[in-house]
Short mmCIF file of C-alpha atoms and ligand atoms in Angstrom, two decimals:
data_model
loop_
_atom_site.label_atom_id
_atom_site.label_comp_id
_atom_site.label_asym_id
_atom_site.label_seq_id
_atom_site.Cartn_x
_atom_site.Cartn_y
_atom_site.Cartn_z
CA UNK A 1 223.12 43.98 -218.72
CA UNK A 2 222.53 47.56 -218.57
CA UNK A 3 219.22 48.93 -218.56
CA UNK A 4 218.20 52.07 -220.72
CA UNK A 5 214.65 52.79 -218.81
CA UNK A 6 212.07 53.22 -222.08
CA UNK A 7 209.19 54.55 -220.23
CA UNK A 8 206.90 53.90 -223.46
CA UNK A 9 207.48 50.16 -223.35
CA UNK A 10 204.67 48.86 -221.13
CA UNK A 11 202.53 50.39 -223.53
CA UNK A 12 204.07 49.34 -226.59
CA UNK A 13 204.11 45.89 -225.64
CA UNK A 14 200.54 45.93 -224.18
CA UNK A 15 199.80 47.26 -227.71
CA UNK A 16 201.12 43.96 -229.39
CA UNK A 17 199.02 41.23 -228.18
CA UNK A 18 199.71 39.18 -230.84
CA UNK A 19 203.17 38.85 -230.49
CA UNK A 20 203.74 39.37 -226.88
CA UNK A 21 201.96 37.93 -223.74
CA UNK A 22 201.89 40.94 -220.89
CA UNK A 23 199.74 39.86 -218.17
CA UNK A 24 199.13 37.41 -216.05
CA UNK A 25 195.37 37.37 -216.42
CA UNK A 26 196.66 35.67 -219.93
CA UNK A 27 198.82 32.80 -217.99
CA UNK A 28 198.21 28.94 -218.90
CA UNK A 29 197.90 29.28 -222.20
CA UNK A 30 197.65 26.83 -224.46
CA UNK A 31 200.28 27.53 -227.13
CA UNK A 32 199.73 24.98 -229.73
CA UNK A 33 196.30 26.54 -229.65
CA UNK A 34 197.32 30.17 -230.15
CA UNK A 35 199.70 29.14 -232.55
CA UNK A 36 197.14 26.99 -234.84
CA UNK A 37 199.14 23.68 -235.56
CA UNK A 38 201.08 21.20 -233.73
CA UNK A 39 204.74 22.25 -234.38
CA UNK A 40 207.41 21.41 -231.54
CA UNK A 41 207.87 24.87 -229.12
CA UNK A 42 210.84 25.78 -228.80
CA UNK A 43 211.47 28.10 -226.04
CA UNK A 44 214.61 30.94 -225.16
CA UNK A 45 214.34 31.74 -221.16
CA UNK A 46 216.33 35.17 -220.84
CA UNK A 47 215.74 36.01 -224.30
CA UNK A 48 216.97 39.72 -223.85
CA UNK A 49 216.53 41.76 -227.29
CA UNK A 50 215.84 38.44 -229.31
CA UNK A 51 217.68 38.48 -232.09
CA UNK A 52 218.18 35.07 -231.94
CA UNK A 53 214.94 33.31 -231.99
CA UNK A 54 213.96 36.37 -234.53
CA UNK A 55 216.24 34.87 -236.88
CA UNK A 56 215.69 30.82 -235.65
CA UNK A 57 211.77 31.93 -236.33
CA UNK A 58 212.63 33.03 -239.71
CA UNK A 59 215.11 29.57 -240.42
CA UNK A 60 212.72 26.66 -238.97
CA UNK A 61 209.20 27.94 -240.25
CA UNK A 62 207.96 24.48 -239.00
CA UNK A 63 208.75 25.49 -235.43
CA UNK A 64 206.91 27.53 -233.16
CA UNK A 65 209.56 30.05 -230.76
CA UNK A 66 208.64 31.68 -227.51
CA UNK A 67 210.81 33.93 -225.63
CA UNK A 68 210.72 34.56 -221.97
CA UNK A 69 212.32 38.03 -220.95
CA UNK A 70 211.98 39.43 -217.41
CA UNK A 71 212.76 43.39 -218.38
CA UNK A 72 210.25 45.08 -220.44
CA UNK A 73 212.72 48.04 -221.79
CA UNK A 74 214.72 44.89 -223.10
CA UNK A 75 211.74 43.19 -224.34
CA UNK A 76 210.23 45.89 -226.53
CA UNK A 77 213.67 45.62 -229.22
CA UNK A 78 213.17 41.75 -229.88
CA UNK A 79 208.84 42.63 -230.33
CA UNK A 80 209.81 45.40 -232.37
CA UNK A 81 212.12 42.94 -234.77
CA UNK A 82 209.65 40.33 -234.71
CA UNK A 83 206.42 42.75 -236.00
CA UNK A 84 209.12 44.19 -238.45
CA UNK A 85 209.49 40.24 -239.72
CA UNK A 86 206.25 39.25 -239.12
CA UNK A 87 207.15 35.78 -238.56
CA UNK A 88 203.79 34.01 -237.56
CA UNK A 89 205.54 31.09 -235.26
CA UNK A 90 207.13 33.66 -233.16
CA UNK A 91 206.13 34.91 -229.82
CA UNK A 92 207.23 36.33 -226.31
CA UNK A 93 206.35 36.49 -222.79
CA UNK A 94 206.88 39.00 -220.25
CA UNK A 95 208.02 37.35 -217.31
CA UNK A 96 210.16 35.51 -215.19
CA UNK A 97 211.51 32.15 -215.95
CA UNK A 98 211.19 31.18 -212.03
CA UNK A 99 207.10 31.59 -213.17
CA UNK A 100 207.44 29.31 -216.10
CA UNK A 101 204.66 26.53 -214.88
CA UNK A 102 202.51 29.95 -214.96
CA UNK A 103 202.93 29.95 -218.32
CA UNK A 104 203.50 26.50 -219.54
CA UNK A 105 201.87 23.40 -219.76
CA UNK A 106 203.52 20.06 -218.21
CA UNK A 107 205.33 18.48 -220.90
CA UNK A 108 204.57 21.13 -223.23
CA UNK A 109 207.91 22.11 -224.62
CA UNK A 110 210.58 20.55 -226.62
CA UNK A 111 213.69 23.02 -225.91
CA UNK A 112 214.83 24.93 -223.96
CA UNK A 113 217.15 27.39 -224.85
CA UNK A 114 219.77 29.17 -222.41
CA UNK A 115 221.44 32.00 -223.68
CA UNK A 116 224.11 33.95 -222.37
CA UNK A 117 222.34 34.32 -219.25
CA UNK A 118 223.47 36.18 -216.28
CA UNK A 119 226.75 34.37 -214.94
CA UNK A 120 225.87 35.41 -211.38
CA UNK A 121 229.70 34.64 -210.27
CA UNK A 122 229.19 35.60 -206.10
CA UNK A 123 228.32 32.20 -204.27
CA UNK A 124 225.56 34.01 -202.12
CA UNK A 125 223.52 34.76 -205.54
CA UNK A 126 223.92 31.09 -206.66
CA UNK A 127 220.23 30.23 -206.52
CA UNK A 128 219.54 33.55 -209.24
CA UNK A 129 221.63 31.26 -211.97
CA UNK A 130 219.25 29.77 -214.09
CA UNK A 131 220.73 26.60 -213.89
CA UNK A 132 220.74 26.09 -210.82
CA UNK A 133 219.07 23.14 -209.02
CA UNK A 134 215.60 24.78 -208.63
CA UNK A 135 215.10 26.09 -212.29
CA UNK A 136 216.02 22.69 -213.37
CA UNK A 137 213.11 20.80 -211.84
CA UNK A 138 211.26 23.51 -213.54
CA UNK A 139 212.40 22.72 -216.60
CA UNK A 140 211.89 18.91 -216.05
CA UNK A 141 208.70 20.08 -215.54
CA UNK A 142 207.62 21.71 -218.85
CA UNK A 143 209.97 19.82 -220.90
CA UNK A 144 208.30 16.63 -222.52
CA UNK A 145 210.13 13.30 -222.51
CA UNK A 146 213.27 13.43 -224.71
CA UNK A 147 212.85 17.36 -224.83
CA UNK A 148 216.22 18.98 -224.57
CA UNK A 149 218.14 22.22 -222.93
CA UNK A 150 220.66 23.59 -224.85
CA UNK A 151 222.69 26.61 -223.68
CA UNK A 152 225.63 28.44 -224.72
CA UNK A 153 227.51 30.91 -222.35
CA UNK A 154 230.88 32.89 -222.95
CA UNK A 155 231.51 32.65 -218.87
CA UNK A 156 233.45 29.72 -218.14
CA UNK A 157 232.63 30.03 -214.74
CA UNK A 158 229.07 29.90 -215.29
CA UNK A 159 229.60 26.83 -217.99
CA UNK A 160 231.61 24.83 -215.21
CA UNK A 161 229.37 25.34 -212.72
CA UNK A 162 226.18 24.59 -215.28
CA UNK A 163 227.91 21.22 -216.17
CA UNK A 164 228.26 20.34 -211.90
CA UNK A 165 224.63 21.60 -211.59
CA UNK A 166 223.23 19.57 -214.64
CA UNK A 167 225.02 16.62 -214.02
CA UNK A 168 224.28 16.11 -210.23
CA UNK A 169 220.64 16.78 -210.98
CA UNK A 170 221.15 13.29 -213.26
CA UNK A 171 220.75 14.95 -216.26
CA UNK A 172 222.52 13.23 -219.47
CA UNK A 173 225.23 15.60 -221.38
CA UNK A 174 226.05 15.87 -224.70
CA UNK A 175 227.60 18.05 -227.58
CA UNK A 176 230.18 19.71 -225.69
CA UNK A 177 231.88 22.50 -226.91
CA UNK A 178 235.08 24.76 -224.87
CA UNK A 179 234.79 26.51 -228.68
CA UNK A 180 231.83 26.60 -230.60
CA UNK A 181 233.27 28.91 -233.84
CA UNK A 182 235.88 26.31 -234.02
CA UNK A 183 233.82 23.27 -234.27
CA UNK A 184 231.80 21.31 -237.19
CA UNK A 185 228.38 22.05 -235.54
CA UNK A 186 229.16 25.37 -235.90
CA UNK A 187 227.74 25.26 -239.41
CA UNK A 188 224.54 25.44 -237.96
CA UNK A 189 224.77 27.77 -235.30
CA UNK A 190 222.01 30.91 -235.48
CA UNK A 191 224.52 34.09 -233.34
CA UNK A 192 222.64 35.67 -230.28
CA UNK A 193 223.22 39.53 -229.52
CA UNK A 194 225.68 38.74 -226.66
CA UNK A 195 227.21 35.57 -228.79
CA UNK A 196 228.04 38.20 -231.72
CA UNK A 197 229.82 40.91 -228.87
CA UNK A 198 231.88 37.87 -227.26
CA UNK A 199 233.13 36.59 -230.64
CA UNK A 200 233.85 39.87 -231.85
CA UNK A 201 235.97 40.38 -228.54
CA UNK A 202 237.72 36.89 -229.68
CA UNK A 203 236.54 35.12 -226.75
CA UNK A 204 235.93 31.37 -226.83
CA UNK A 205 232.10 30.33 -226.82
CA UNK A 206 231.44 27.71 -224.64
CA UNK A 207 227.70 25.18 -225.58
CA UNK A 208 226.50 21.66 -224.57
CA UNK A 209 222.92 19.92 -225.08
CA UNK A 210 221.76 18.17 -221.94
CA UNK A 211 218.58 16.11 -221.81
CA UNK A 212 216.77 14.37 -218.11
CA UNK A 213 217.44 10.48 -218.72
CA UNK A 214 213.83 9.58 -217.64
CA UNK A 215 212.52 11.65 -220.13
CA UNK A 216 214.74 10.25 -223.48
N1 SAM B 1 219.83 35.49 -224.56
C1 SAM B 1 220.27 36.80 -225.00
C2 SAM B 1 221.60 36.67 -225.70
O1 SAM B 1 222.19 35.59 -225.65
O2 SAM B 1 222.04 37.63 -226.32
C3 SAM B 1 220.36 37.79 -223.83
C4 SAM B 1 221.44 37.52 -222.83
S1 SAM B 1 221.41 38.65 -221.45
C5 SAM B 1 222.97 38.49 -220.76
C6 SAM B 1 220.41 37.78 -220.27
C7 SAM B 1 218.94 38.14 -220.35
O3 SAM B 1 218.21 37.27 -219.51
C8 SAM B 1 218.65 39.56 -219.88
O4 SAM B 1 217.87 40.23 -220.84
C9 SAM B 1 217.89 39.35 -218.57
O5 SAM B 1 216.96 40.37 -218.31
C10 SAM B 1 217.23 38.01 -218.82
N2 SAM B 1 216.92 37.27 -217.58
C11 SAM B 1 217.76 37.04 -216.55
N3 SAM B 1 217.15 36.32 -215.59
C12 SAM B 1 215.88 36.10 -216.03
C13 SAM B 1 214.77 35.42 -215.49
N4 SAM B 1 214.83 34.86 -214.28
N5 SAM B 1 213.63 35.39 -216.20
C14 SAM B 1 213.55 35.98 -217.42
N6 SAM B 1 214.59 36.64 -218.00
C15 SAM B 1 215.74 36.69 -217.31
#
């Protein structure tokens, strides 16, 4: 992704402590908490400008959304949207998902969602993919039992490699799609920002729902 440097960003999100968690000093939350009822958390790691949980947030009411975004310039667009929308059950994080047990309880989430995230194709940057091996004991970590990852890519690369990485970990697979637009569960389907380029473009969207079989 490129970066457009928006030097008024730390700020602004500092500025929005109700929709946006900044600092560490604020880490270990407890979200149910902060969000005032005992909806399932869903959560988008790599969450970039956030259009989609900005529009999930607006769909599922009964849901509470978090999204986890390492890049504060990128941040700042999906805080903006969301204080535009005011949707109460959405909020965001400024960090990295390789800090997520900083930020999570164990158990605490019910989905994961990953996004479009950075394909990563050299074999040297392997371990920066976030599905790779160590971000998915993380996620076994904050997931509770039968809480699910679902993730959608337009890389086939990185989709290949995510469905060797998941399955060796011993994680259970289902809902695969080579062509999201083209299927049934489509119907359902809420568009990220990059989802909306690649289509556009004509390229095929690729999607599965995996779940850790000790945890069903
Ligand atoms: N999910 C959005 C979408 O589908 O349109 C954004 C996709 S963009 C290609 C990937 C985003 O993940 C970028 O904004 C990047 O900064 C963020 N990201 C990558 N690695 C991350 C990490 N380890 N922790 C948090 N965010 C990360």
């Amino acid at each position: 992704m490129r970066l457009r440097h928006k030097p008024w960003a730390k700020d602004y999100l500092e500025n929005q402590p109700e929709y946006v968690l900044t600092s560490l000093a604020q880490k270990q939350q407890n979200w149910r908490e902060i969000f005032g009822n005992e909806n399932p958390l869903f959560v988008e790691v790599g969450t970039g400008k956030g259009q989609f949980l900005n529009e999930m947030s607006k769909l599922y009411s009964d849901v509470n959304f978090i999204g986890l975004e390492k890049f504060e310039s990128v941040l700042v667009t999906a805080v903006e949207r969301a204080v535009a929308g005011s949707s109460p059950n959405l909020k965001f994080i400024l960090g990295n998902a390789a800090d997520l047990l900083d930020y999570f309880h164990l158990g605490e989430i019910d989905r994961l969602y990953v996004n479009f995230t950075d394909p990563w194709p050299k074999k040297r940057h392997e371990k920066r993919r976030l599905t790779y091996s160590s971000f998915l004991a993380l996620y076994e970590k904050v997931l509770r039992p039968g809480g699910e990852i679902h993730l959608k890519t337009d890389n086939q690369g990185l989709f290949e490699y995510s469905i060797e990485s998941l399955s060796q970990y011993g994680l259970m697979l289902k809902n695969i799609s080579l062509d999201l637009h083209q299927e049934e569960q489509c119907a359902k389907n809420v568009m990220t920002e990059y989802e909306e380029k690649f289509t556009k473009k004509g390229q095929p969207i690729y999607r599965l729902e995996a779940a850790f079989p000790n945890k069903i």
